[in-house]
mmCIF file of C-alpha atoms in Angstrom:
data_model
loop_
_atom_site.group_PDB
_atom_site.id
_atom_site.type_symbol
_atom_site.label_atom_id
_atom_site.label_comp_id
_atom_site.label_asym_id
_atom_site.label_seq_id
_atom_site.Cartn_x
_atom_site.Cartn_y
_atom_site.Cartn_z
ATOM 1 C CA MET A 1 124.258 71.711 187.367
ATOM 2 C CA LEU A 2 123.913 74.451 189.964
ATOM 3 C CA GLN A 3 125.207 76.986 187.485
ATOM 4 C CA GLN A 4 122.682 75.864 184.893
ATOM 5 C CA LEU A 5 119.804 76.234 187.363
ATOM 6 C CA THR A 6 121.017 79.618 188.455
ATOM 7 C CA GLY A 7 121.423 80.745 184.855
ATOM 8 C CA GLY A 8 117.910 79.497 183.940
ATOM 9 C CA ARG A 9 116.369 81.388 186.804
ATOM 10 C CA GLY A 10 118.249 84.500 185.813
ATOM 11 C CA ARG A 11 117.023 84.308 182.248
ATOM 12 C CA LEU A 12 113.492 83.758 183.504
ATOM 13 C CA ARG A 13 113.788 86.765 185.771
ATOM 14 C CA ARG A 14 115.200 88.891 182.950
ATOM 15 C CA SER A 15 112.510 87.800 180.436
ATOM 16 C CA THR A 16 109.559 88.354 182.802
ATOM 17 C CA PRO A 17 109.630 92.187 182.627
ATOM 18 C CA ASN A 18 109.457 91.972 178.834
ATOM 19 C CA LEU A 19 106.565 89.557 178.998
ATOM 20 C CA LEU A 20 104.807 91.782 181.530
ATOM 21 C CA LEU A 21 105.332 94.756 179.235
ATOM 22 C CA ALA A 22 103.752 92.820 176.381
ATOM 23 C CA ALA A 23 100.884 91.770 178.658
ATOM 24 C CA GLY A 24 100.374 95.387 179.733
ATOM 25 C CA VAL A 25 100.212 96.521 176.125
ATOM 26 C CA ILE A 26 97.713 93.760 175.318
ATOM 27 C CA VAL A 27 95.468 94.671 178.255
ATOM 28 C CA LEU A 28 95.723 98.353 177.395
ATOM 29 C CA ALA A 29 94.774 97.721 173.767
ATOM 30 C CA LEU A 30 91.927 95.342 174.600
ATOM 31 C CA ALA A 31 90.374 97.661 177.170
ATOM 32 C CA LEU A 32 90.602 100.625 174.809
ATOM 33 C CA LEU A 33 89.153 98.510 171.988
ATOM 34 C CA ALA A 34 86.245 97.437 174.184
ATOM 35 C CA GLY A 35 85.555 101.024 175.223
ATOM 36 C CA VAL A 36 85.767 102.471 171.723
ATOM 37 C CA LEU A 37 83.710 99.733 170.044
ATOM 38 C CA GLY A 38 81.122 99.798 172.808
ATOM 39 C CA TRP A 39 80.782 103.556 172.395
ATOM 40 C CA GLN A 40 80.578 103.301 168.612
ATOM 41 C CA GLY A 41 78.078 100.437 168.712
ATOM 42 C CA LEU A 42 75.619 102.262 170.944
ATOM 43 C CA VAL A 43 76.018 105.604 169.171
ATOM 44 C CA GLN A 44 75.649 103.958 165.765
ATOM 45 C CA ARG A 45 72.463 102.261 166.957
ATOM 46 C CA ALA A 46 71.120 105.625 168.120
ATOM 47 C CA ASP A 47 72.012 107.162 164.739
ATOM 48 C CA ALA A 48 70.371 104.280 162.862
ATOM 49 C CA LEU A 49 67.208 104.680 164.944
ATOM 50 C CA ASP A 50 67.176 108.403 164.159
ATOM 51 C CA ARG A 51 67.345 107.541 160.462
ATOM 52 C CA ALA A 52 64.595 104.946 160.906
ATOM 53 C CA ARG A 53 62.423 107.548 162.597
ATOM 54 C CA ALA A 54 63.050 109.945 159.697
ATOM 55 C CA GLU A 55 62.206 107.235 157.165
ATOM 56 C CA THR A 56 58.994 106.511 159.059
ATOM 57 C CA ALA A 57 58.089 110.200 158.958
ATOM 58 C CA GLN A 58 58.714 110.219 155.200
ATOM 59 C CA GLN A 59 56.519 107.164 154.720
ATOM 60 C CA VAL A 60 53.738 108.879 156.645
ATOM 61 C CA LYS A 61 54.067 111.899 154.350
ATOM 62 C CA ILE A 62 53.907 109.739 151.223
ATOM 63 C CA GLN A 63 51.051 107.654 152.605
ATOM 64 C CA THR A 64 49.168 110.824 153.516
ATOM 65 C CA ALA A 65 49.795 112.190 150.026
ATOM 66 C CA ARG A 66 48.486 109.011 148.368
ATOM 67 C CA THR A 67 45.360 108.973 150.500
ATOM 68 C CA SER A 68 44.797 112.717 150.073
ATOM 69 C CA LEU A 69 44.908 112.340 146.308
ATOM 70 C CA VAL A 70 42.177 109.702 146.165
ATOM 71 C CA ILE A 71 40.147 111.789 148.648
ATOM 72 C CA ALA A 72 40.551 114.830 146.396
ATOM 73 C CA ASP A 73 39.598 112.733 143.381
ATOM 74 C CA THR A 74 36.436 111.705 145.205
ATOM 75 C CA ASP A 75 35.700 115.368 145.994
ATOM 76 C CA ALA A 76 36.137 116.234 142.315
ATOM 77 C CA GLY A 77 33.636 113.567 141.288
ATOM 78 C CA THR A 78 31.098 114.830 143.825
ATOM 79 C CA ASP A 79 31.678 118.414 142.629
ATOM 80 C CA VAL A 80 30.992 117.583 139.008
ATOM 81 C CA LEU A 81 28.013 115.446 140.002
ATOM 82 C CA THR A 82 26.409 118.340 141.920
ATOM 83 C CA GLY A 83 27.271 121.097 139.432
ATOM 84 C CA ALA A 84 30.399 122.417 141.222
ATOM 85 C CA ASP A 85 28.642 125.363 142.835
ATOM 86 C CA PRO A 86 31.340 127.760 144.195
ATOM 87 C CA GLY A 87 28.862 129.012 146.775
ATOM 88 C CA LEU A 88 28.815 125.677 148.577
ATOM 89 C CA PHE A 89 31.406 124.730 151.192
ATOM 90 C CA ARG A 90 31.844 121.384 149.444
ATOM 91 C CA TYR A 91 33.402 123.221 146.497
ATOM 92 C CA ARG A 92 36.442 124.060 148.680
ATOM 93 C CA GLU A 93 37.043 120.487 149.765
ATOM 94 C CA PHE A 94 38.946 119.533 146.613
ATOM 95 C CA GLY A 95 41.654 122.165 147.186
ATOM 96 C CA PHE A 96 41.714 121.458 150.926
ATOM 97 C CA ASP A 97 42.238 117.709 150.443
ATOM 98 C CA LEU A 98 44.714 118.192 147.596
ATOM 99 C CA GLN A 99 47.016 120.392 149.719
ATOM 100 C CA PRO A 100 48.516 117.609 151.896
ATOM 101 C CA ALA A 101 49.446 115.750 148.727
ATOM 102 C CA THR A 102 51.105 118.822 147.236
ATOM 103 C CA LEU A 103 53.087 119.431 150.418
ATOM 104 C CA GLY A 104 53.956 115.737 150.690
ATOM 105 C CA LEU A 105 55.462 115.733 147.208
ATOM 106 C CA VAL A 106 57.539 118.804 148.015
ATOM 107 C CA THR A 107 58.855 117.637 151.398
ATOM 108 C CA GLY A 108 58.781 113.863 150.965
ATOM 109 C CA ALA A 109 62.173 113.353 149.294
ATOM 110 C CA ARG A 110 65.103 112.056 151.382
ATOM 111 C CA THR A 111 67.351 111.011 148.485
ATOM 112 C CA ASP A 112 68.108 112.354 145.021
ATOM 113 C CA ALA A 113 66.262 109.406 143.465
ATOM 114 C CA ASP A 114 63.178 110.209 145.545
ATOM 115 C CA ALA A 115 63.393 113.868 144.539
ATOM 116 C CA ALA A 116 63.513 113.002 140.821
ATOM 117 C CA THR A 117 60.551 110.622 141.087
ATOM 118 C CA LEU A 118 58.478 113.059 143.124
ATOM 119 C CA ALA A 119 59.317 115.937 140.775
ATOM 120 C CA THR A 120 57.922 113.925 137.879
ATOM 121 C CA ALA A 121 54.858 113.015 139.911
ATOM 122 C CA ASN A 122 54.389 116.670 140.814
ATOM 123 C CA SER A 123 54.360 117.709 137.159
ATOM 124 C CA TYR A 124 51.618 115.181 136.440
ATOM 125 C CA LEU A 125 49.787 116.306 139.568
ATOM 126 C CA THR A 126 49.736 119.843 138.205
ATOM 127 C CA ARG A 127 48.188 118.572 134.969
ATOM 128 C CA TYR A 128 45.666 116.581 136.991
ATOM 129 C CA ALA A 129 44.641 119.596 139.080
ATOM 130 C CA MET A 130 44.254 121.751 135.949
ATOM 131 C CA GLN A 131 42.027 119.181 134.284
ATOM 132 C CA VAL A 132 39.906 118.810 137.409
ATOM 133 C CA GLN A 133 39.432 122.551 137.518
ATOM 134 C CA ALA A 134 38.450 122.507 133.855
ATOM 135 C CA ALA A 135 35.927 119.740 134.572
ATOM 136 C CA ARG A 136 34.445 121.728 137.471
ATOM 137 C CA THR A 137 34.151 124.820 135.272
ATOM 138 C CA LEU A 138 32.368 122.803 132.603
ATOM 139 C CA ALA A 139 30.023 121.421 135.263
ATOM 140 C CA GLN A 140 29.251 124.957 136.462
ATOM 141 C CA ASN A 141 28.344 125.887 132.893
ATOM 142 C CA GLY A 142 26.002 122.938 132.622
ATOM 143 C CA ASN A 143 28.146 120.960 130.173
ATOM 144 C CA GLU A 144 27.941 117.682 132.074
ATOM 145 C CA ALA A 145 29.085 115.450 129.200
ATOM 146 C CA ARG A 146 32.375 117.289 128.625
ATOM 147 C CA ALA A 147 32.869 117.722 132.366
ATOM 148 C CA THR A 148 32.559 113.970 132.860
ATOM 149 C CA THR A 149 34.973 113.201 130.009
ATOM 150 C CA THR A 150 37.513 115.732 131.305
ATOM 151 C CA LEU A 151 37.280 114.426 134.878
ATOM 152 C CA THR A 152 37.678 110.827 133.700
ATOM 153 C CA ALA A 153 40.856 111.788 131.840
ATOM 154 C CA ALA A 154 42.148 113.622 134.904
ATOM 155 C CA SER A 155 41.494 110.605 137.101
ATOM 156 C CA GLY A 156 43.432 108.489 134.601
ATOM 157 C CA ILE A 157 46.461 110.773 134.990
ATOM 158 C CA LEU A 158 46.214 110.457 138.756
ATOM 159 C CA HIS A 159 45.996 106.670 138.809
ATOM 160 C CA ASN A 160 48.482 105.980 136.013
ATOM 161 C CA ALA A 161 51.140 108.672 136.410
ATOM 162 C CA VAL A 162 51.031 110.028 139.978
ATOM 163 C CA LEU A 163 50.002 107.290 142.410
ATOM 164 C CA PRO A 164 52.396 104.604 141.025
ATOM 165 C CA ARG A 165 55.346 106.984 141.462
ATOM 166 C CA LEU A 166 54.357 107.676 145.056
ATOM 167 C CA ALA A 167 54.154 103.924 145.632
ATOM 168 C CA ASP A 168 57.702 103.559 144.220
ATOM 169 C CA VAL A 169 59.046 106.200 146.600
ATOM 170 C CA GLN A 170 57.251 104.563 149.518
ATOM 171 C CA GLN A 171 58.769 101.171 148.639
ATOM 172 C CA ALA A 172 62.267 102.689 148.425
ATOM 173 C CA SER A 173 61.733 104.254 151.849
ATOM 174 C CA GLN A 174 60.635 100.904 153.272
ATOM 175 C CA ASP A 175 63.790 99.273 151.895
ATOM 176 C CA ARG A 176 65.963 101.941 153.536
ATOM 177 C CA LEU A 177 64.050 101.475 156.781
ATOM 178 C CA LYS A 178 64.930 97.768 156.756
ATOM 179 C CA ASP A 179 68.595 98.651 156.208
ATOM 180 C CA ASP A 180 68.509 101.089 159.136
ATOM 181 C CA GLU A 181 66.934 98.453 161.371
ATOM 182 C CA SER A 182 69.644 95.937 160.399
ATOM 183 C CA ALA A 183 72.372 98.485 161.113
ATOM 184 C CA ALA A 184 70.777 99.322 164.463
ATOM 185 C CA ASP A 185 70.928 95.645 165.475
ATOM 186 C CA LEU A 186 74.343 94.799 164.005
ATOM 187 C CA ALA A 187 76.492 97.597 165.471
ATOM 188 C CA PRO A 188 75.812 96.947 169.205
ATOM 189 C CA LEU A 189 75.935 93.171 168.654
ATOM 190 C CA ILE A 190 79.452 93.430 167.261
ATOM 191 C CA ALA A 191 80.432 95.772 170.110
ATOM 192 C CA ILE A 192 79.111 93.408 172.798
ATOM 193 C CA LEU A 193 80.796 90.354 171.250
ATOM 194 C CA VAL A 194 84.143 92.143 170.922
ATOM 195 C CA THR A 195 83.890 93.423 174.500
ATOM 196 C CA LEU A 196 83.169 89.929 175.804
ATOM 197 C CA LEU A 197 86.151 88.562 173.877
ATOM 198 C CA ALA A 198 88.301 91.376 175.268
ATOM 199 C CA VAL A 199 87.163 90.576 178.823
ATOM 200 C CA LEU A 200 87.957 86.888 178.318
ATOM 201 C CA ALA A 201 91.370 87.754 176.914
ATOM 202 C CA ILE A 202 92.135 90.067 179.858
ATOM 203 C CA ILE A 203 91.030 87.333 182.264
ATOM 204 C CA GLY A 204 93.433 85.017 180.421
ATOM 205 C CA VAL A 205 96.213 87.551 180.934
ATOM 206 C CA HIS A 206 95.364 87.678 184.638
ATOM 207 C CA LEU A 207 95.546 83.900 184.935
ATOM 208 C CA TRP A 208 98.945 83.939 183.229
ATOM 209 C CA LEU A 209 100.033 86.754 185.548
ATOM 210 C CA THR A 210 98.939 84.705 188.586
ATOM 211 C CA ARG A 211 101.049 81.755 187.510
ATOM 212 C CA ARG A 212 103.987 83.923 186.539
ATOM 213 C CA THR A 213 104.155 86.098 189.645
ATOM 214 C CA ARG A 214 102.708 83.689 192.230
ATOM 215 C CA ARG A 215 100.175 86.361 193.244
ATOM 216 C CA LEU A 216 96.533 85.294 193.394
ATOM 217 C CA LEU A 217 94.922 88.610 192.506
ATOM 218 C CA ASN A 218 95.997 91.754 190.713
ATOM 219 C CA LEU A 219 93.420 94.126 192.145
ATOM 220 C CA PRO A 220 93.701 96.953 189.558
ATOM 221 C CA LEU A 221 93.423 94.439 186.717
ATOM 222 C CA VAL A 222 90.464 92.706 188.366
ATOM 223 C CA ALA A 223 88.780 96.078 188.940
ATOM 224 C CA GLY A 224 89.172 96.912 185.253
ATOM 225 C CA VAL A 225 87.648 93.570 184.236
ATOM 226 C CA VAL A 226 84.710 94.084 186.624
ATOM 227 C CA LEU A 227 84.083 97.565 185.208
ATOM 228 C CA LEU A 228 84.070 96.211 181.655
ATOM 229 C CA ILE A 229 81.652 93.436 182.620
ATOM 230 C CA VAL A 230 79.308 95.875 184.389
ATOM 231 C CA ILE A 231 79.230 98.352 181.502
ATOM 232 C CA THR A 232 78.738 95.512 179.004
ATOM 233 C CA VAL A 233 75.724 94.276 180.975
ATOM 234 C CA ALA A 234 74.409 97.854 181.182
ATOM 235 C CA GLY A 235 74.840 98.266 177.420
ATOM 236 C CA ALA A 236 73.064 94.956 176.756
ATOM 237 C CA VAL A 237 70.150 96.014 178.988
ATOM 238 C CA VAL A 238 69.820 99.375 177.214
ATOM 239 C CA VAL A 239 69.975 97.706 173.784
ATOM 240 C CA SER A 240 67.394 95.084 174.836
ATOM 241 C CA ARG A 241 65.036 97.792 176.045
ATOM 242 C CA SER A 242 65.605 99.682 172.805
ATOM 243 C CA GLN A 243 64.820 96.570 170.767
ATOM 244 C CA ASN A 244 61.554 96.112 172.653
ATOM 245 C CA ARG A 245 60.549 99.664 171.755
ATOM 246 C CA VAL A 246 61.447 99.021 168.109
ATOM 247 C CA VAL A 247 59.232 95.933 168.145
ATOM 248 C CA GLU A 248 56.465 98.062 169.625
ATOM 249 C CA ALA A 249 56.912 100.587 166.818
ATOM 250 C CA LYS A 250 57.111 98.030 163.981
ATOM 251 C CA ASP A 251 54.805 95.211 164.999
ATOM 252 C CA HIS A 252 52.159 97.368 166.618
ATOM 253 C CA ALA A 253 51.922 101.068 165.765
ATOM 254 C CA LEU A 254 53.515 100.939 162.291
ATOM 255 C CA SER A 255 51.729 97.731 161.398
ATOM 256 C CA VAL A 256 48.394 99.375 162.212
ATOM 257 C CA VAL A 257 49.420 102.546 160.340
ATOM 258 C CA ASP A 258 50.355 100.661 157.158
ATOM 259 C CA ALA A 259 47.168 98.604 157.191
ATOM 260 C CA LEU A 260 44.944 101.614 157.919
ATOM 261 C CA VAL A 261 46.537 103.636 155.133
ATOM 262 C CA GLU A 262 45.873 100.843 152.661
ATOM 263 C CA ALA A 263 42.318 100.471 153.964
ATOM 264 C CA ARG A 264 41.618 104.189 153.571
ATOM 265 C CA PHE A 265 43.280 104.272 150.155
ATOM 266 C CA SER A 266 41.178 101.356 148.876
ATOM 267 C CA ALA A 267 37.971 102.721 150.411
ATOM 268 C CA PHE A 268 38.437 106.174 148.907
ATOM 269 C CA ASP A 269 39.335 104.539 145.603
ATOM 270 C CA ALA A 270 35.989 102.751 145.772
ATOM 271 C CA ARG A 271 34.207 106.012 146.559
ATOM 272 C CA SER A 272 35.973 107.710 143.618
ATOM 273 C CA SER A 273 35.056 104.921 141.192
ATOM 274 C CA GLU A 274 31.463 105.122 142.434
ATOM 275 C CA ALA A 275 31.288 108.859 141.694
ATOM 276 C CA LEU A 276 32.829 108.402 138.229
ATOM 277 C CA GLY A 277 30.459 105.508 137.538
ATOM 278 C CA VAL A 278 27.460 107.692 138.378
ATOM 279 C CA LEU A 279 28.784 110.506 136.182
ATOM 280 C CA ASN A 280 29.351 108.165 133.263
ATOM 281 C CA GLY A 281 26.067 106.333 133.757
ATOM 282 C CA ALA A 282 28.111 103.181 134.321
ATOM 283 C CA THR A 283 27.359 102.345 137.953
ATOM 284 C CA VAL A 284 26.454 98.752 137.153
ATOM 285 C CA ASP A 285 29.455 98.299 134.879
ATOM 286 C CA GLN A 286 31.781 99.757 137.555
ATOM 287 C CA GLU A 287 30.445 97.465 140.272
ATOM 288 C CA ALA A 288 33.247 94.907 139.938
ATOM 289 C CA VAL A 289 35.876 97.640 140.353
ATOM 290 C CA TRP A 290 34.027 99.099 143.340
ATOM 291 C CA ALA A 291 33.595 95.696 144.999
ATOM 292 C CA LYS A 292 37.286 94.845 144.577
ATOM 293 C CA SER A 293 38.359 98.100 146.234
ATOM 294 C CA VAL A 294 35.972 97.644 149.158
ATOM 295 C CA GLU A 295 37.127 94.050 149.616
ATOM 296 C CA GLN A 296 40.728 95.251 149.744
ATOM 297 C CA ALA A 297 39.738 97.851 152.339
ATOM 298 C CA GLU A 298 38.048 95.219 154.502
ATOM 299 C CA THR A 299 41.069 92.907 154.214
ATOM 300 C CA SER A 300 43.391 95.720 155.280
ATOM 301 C CA LEU A 301 41.158 96.513 158.258
ATOM 302 C CA GLY A 302 41.384 92.878 159.300
ATOM 303 C CA THR A 303 45.174 93.108 159.065
ATOM 304 C CA ALA A 304 45.152 96.288 161.157
ATOM 305 C CA ALA A 305 43.334 94.527 164.003
ATOM 306 C CA SER A 306 45.256 91.249 163.879
ATOM 307 C CA GLY A 307 47.454 90.719 166.921
ATOM 308 C CA GLN A 308 46.842 94.192 168.338
ATOM 309 C CA SER A 309 45.535 95.423 171.678
ATOM 310 C CA SER A 310 41.858 95.178 172.585
ATOM 311 C CA GLY A 311 41.554 98.959 172.218
ATOM 312 C CA VAL A 312 42.825 98.926 168.638
ATOM 313 C CA GLN A 313 40.668 95.918 167.799
ATOM 314 C CA SER A 314 37.607 97.706 169.164
ATOM 315 C CA ASP A 315 38.385 100.830 167.137
ATOM 316 C CA VAL A 316 38.892 98.805 163.962
ATOM 317 C CA LYS A 317 35.612 96.973 164.598
ATOM 318 C CA ASP A 318 33.785 100.316 164.754
ATOM 319 C CA ILE A 319 35.519 101.504 161.574
ATOM 320 C CA THR A 320 34.532 98.277 159.816
ATOM 321 C CA ALA A 321 30.937 98.886 160.861
ATOM 322 C CA ASP A 322 31.147 102.378 159.358
ATOM 323 C CA LEU A 323 32.428 100.877 156.113
ATOM 324 C CA ASP A 324 29.525 98.417 156.167
ATOM 325 C CA GLN A 325 27.144 101.365 156.510
ATOM 326 C CA TYR A 326 28.660 102.871 153.380
ATOM 327 C CA ARG A 327 28.313 99.485 151.653
ATOM 328 C CA LYS A 328 24.565 99.546 152.421
ATOM 329 C CA ALA A 329 24.267 103.035 150.936
ATOM 330 C CA HIS A 330 26.056 101.824 147.816
ATOM 331 C CA GLN A 331 23.789 98.810 147.540
ATOM 332 C CA ALA A 332 20.784 101.152 147.539
ATOM 333 C CA LEU A 333 22.500 103.221 144.844
ATOM 334 C CA LEU A 334 23.220 100.097 142.797
ATOM 335 C CA ALA A 335 19.617 98.929 143.058
ATOM 336 C CA ALA A 336 18.405 102.326 141.839
ATOM 337 C CA ALA A 337 20.886 102.216 138.941
ATOM 338 C CA ARG A 338 19.702 98.762 137.876
ATOM 339 C CA ALA A 339 16.098 100.015 137.979
ATOM 340 C CA GLY A 340 17.052 102.992 135.819
ATOM 341 C CA ARG A 341 16.168 105.613 138.458
ATOM 342 C CA THR A 342 18.899 108.109 137.507
ATOM 343 C CA ALA A 343 17.725 110.935 139.751
ATOM 344 C CA GLU A 344 17.716 108.650 142.783
ATOM 345 C CA VAL A 345 21.192 107.381 141.906
ATOM 346 C CA GLU A 346 22.565 110.914 141.800
ATOM 347 C CA ARG A 347 20.800 111.829 145.029
ATOM 348 C CA ILE A 348 22.248 108.853 146.922
ATOM 349 C CA ALA A 349 25.733 109.356 145.445
ATOM 350 C CA SER A 350 25.915 113.002 146.555
ATOM 351 C CA GLY A 351 23.659 112.960 149.612
ATOM 352 C CA PRO A 352 24.990 113.941 153.072
ATOM 353 C CA ALA A 353 22.509 111.812 155.027
ATOM 354 C CA PRO A 354 23.861 108.787 156.979
ATOM 355 C CA THR A 355 21.970 106.475 154.615
ATOM 356 C CA GLU A 356 23.539 108.084 151.512
ATOM 357 C CA SER A 357 27.029 107.662 150.098
ATOM 358 C CA VAL A 358 28.654 110.937 151.177
ATOM 359 C CA GLY A 359 27.180 110.931 154.666
ATOM 360 C CA ALA A 360 27.893 107.255 155.326
ATOM 361 C CA PHE A 361 31.437 107.536 154.036
ATOM 362 C CA GLU A 362 32.238 110.604 156.147
ATOM 363 C CA GLN A 363 31.776 108.493 159.277
ATOM 364 C CA PHE A 364 34.338 105.976 158.023
ATOM 365 C CA ASP A 365 36.706 108.770 157.040
ATOM 366 C CA ALA A 366 36.517 110.514 160.422
ATOM 367 C CA PHE A 367 37.052 107.472 162.640
ATOM 368 C CA SER A 368 39.697 105.761 160.500
ATOM 369 C CA GLY A 369 41.590 109.065 160.191
ATOM 370 C CA ALA A 370 41.498 109.574 163.968
ATOM 371 C CA LEU A 371 42.860 106.088 164.676
ATOM 372 C CA LEU A 372 45.532 106.584 162.028
ATOM 373 C CA ALA A 373 46.692 109.847 163.634
ATOM 374 C CA ARG A 374 46.935 108.195 167.060
ATOM 375 C CA GLN A 375 48.966 105.281 165.739
ATOM 376 C CA VAL A 376 51.328 107.575 163.821
ATOM 377 C CA GLN A 377 52.033 109.437 167.062
ATOM 378 C CA SER A 378 52.520 106.152 168.931
ATOM 379 C CA ALA A 379 55.037 104.998 166.330
ATOM 380 C CA ASP A 380 56.975 108.250 166.550
ATOM 381 C CA ASP A 381 57.006 108.060 170.354
ATOM 382 C CA ALA A 382 58.283 104.470 170.196
ATOM 383 C CA TRP A 383 61.117 105.380 167.814
ATOM 384 C CA THR A 384 62.083 108.291 170.062
ATOM 385 C CA SER A 385 62.139 106.219 173.242
ATOM 386 C CA ALA A 386 64.052 103.431 171.456
ATOM 387 C CA GLY A 387 67.015 105.791 171.268
ATOM 388 C CA ASP A 388 66.844 106.887 174.912
ATOM 389 C CA ASP A 389 70.076 106.453 176.920
ATOM 390 C CA LEU A 390 71.990 104.828 174.039
ATOM 391 C CA ARG A 391 74.359 107.745 173.541
ATOM 392 C CA LEU A 392 74.721 108.339 177.287
ATOM 393 C CA VAL A 393 75.648 104.704 177.989
ATOM 394 C CA GLY A 394 77.881 104.784 174.906
ATOM 395 C CA TRP A 395 79.944 107.667 176.285
ATOM 396 C CA ILE A 396 80.074 105.996 179.704
ATOM 397 C CA THR A 397 81.358 102.844 177.971
ATOM 398 C CA LEU A 398 84.150 104.848 176.378
ATOM 399 C CA VAL A 399 85.147 106.330 179.750
ATOM 400 C CA VAL A 400 85.024 102.892 181.401
ATOM 401 C CA GLY A 401 87.198 101.471 178.639
ATOM 402 C CA LEU A 402 89.792 104.188 179.235
ATOM 403 C CA LEU A 403 89.616 103.620 183.000
ATOM 404 C CA ALA A 404 89.948 99.849 182.600
ATOM 405 C CA ALA A 405 92.963 100.406 180.351
ATOM 406 C CA VAL A 406 94.616 102.621 182.985
ATOM 407 C CA LEU A 407 93.845 100.165 185.774
ATOM 408 C CA GLY A 408 95.106 97.189 183.801
ATOM 409 C CA TRP A 409 98.298 98.961 182.819
ATOM 410 C CA SER A 410 98.959 100.166 186.370
ATOM 411 C CA GLY A 411 98.324 96.716 187.827
ATOM 412 C CA ILE A 412 100.795 95.043 185.482
ATOM 413 C CA ALA A 413 103.279 97.903 185.827
ATOM 414 C CA THR A 414 103.355 97.315 189.592
ATOM 415 C CA ARG A 415 104.315 93.669 189.038
ATOM 416 C CA ARG A 416 106.886 94.677 186.444
ATOM 417 C CA ARG A 417 108.594 97.032 188.836
ATOM 418 C CA GLU A 418 109.098 94.125 191.226
ATOM 419 C CA TYR A 419 111.378 92.462 188.680
ATOM 420 C CA ARG A 420 113.639 95.426 188.103
#
């Protein structure tokens, strides 16, 4: 019996170094895994946020292009209505407002599919610009009937062949933005979960080591666990702060940007249809189209203000009042059209006074454009700050993982040497 007990203890003593070696390898692997995955998770989130910021910039370009095109189309209608006099400053507005759209189509592609769609849109845009120029030349020569027909055809190209393609590219960009946001959330989540599991597993190894060696604490191993816990908490804090900034970008700045763009697009579409209606002598017939566009603009303005800060709500309220002022000018124009006062209709449609269409609409354009520019900058700032410290903490996590691996290995190696 004594021999059996002695032999059992000997086997236990001989097997312990092998078990400690296996435990050391496990701790080493888990600590390295936690460090590497933590580093990758934070860096991948930073990369995904960079892509999201780039997608947002592309959407702004496409949105600007869409709005610029309907603004230019409105300018073209006003030009033809007033005889397209090259001596007036207004004559230059068409080319000035068309330029952002041209640049947006050239620089707005981030994928091959976007490039192909925008190239097709650009070819139609060229045809549109040529027809507008032809319409303005006809108007200069006093051929109002042919100028109106040519401009109507050009506007058809814009609305049927150019704007829908820009909308397709914008939708594709929004889909990629959602994918980037999902990737930004998933990568650090996986890293944090794996790190927590690694910490629990290392704690389990420590508990086994305590029972096996009759030592309460293995200080190097405990130090490694503490370091992993601290860096995991630090990573979670940085990711949480980053997520708050993403929410600020999406639910506030970008939400306002998207709604304002749609409001401006619909409002300028209404202004364009008004000008074409006056040119064609169809103001009354075009009223339903005009009213639908203005209603869409008002709905989008309501969306822009919903749930936002008091400052944004106040700005949107002022912009809505400006749109109402334009509505009053249009109502005067409509009343004149129904009474058959053609000269008065043309005067109101092209007049720069605050009570006339051009003058009233310029106020809406200026204030809505200013708010849009501020919100675009706010969104870009939020995306930038969302990526702050992610890469730095990621590299620190990698170093901590390596250090925890060294500490864990050295702590177990010390116990293993005691059994030699």
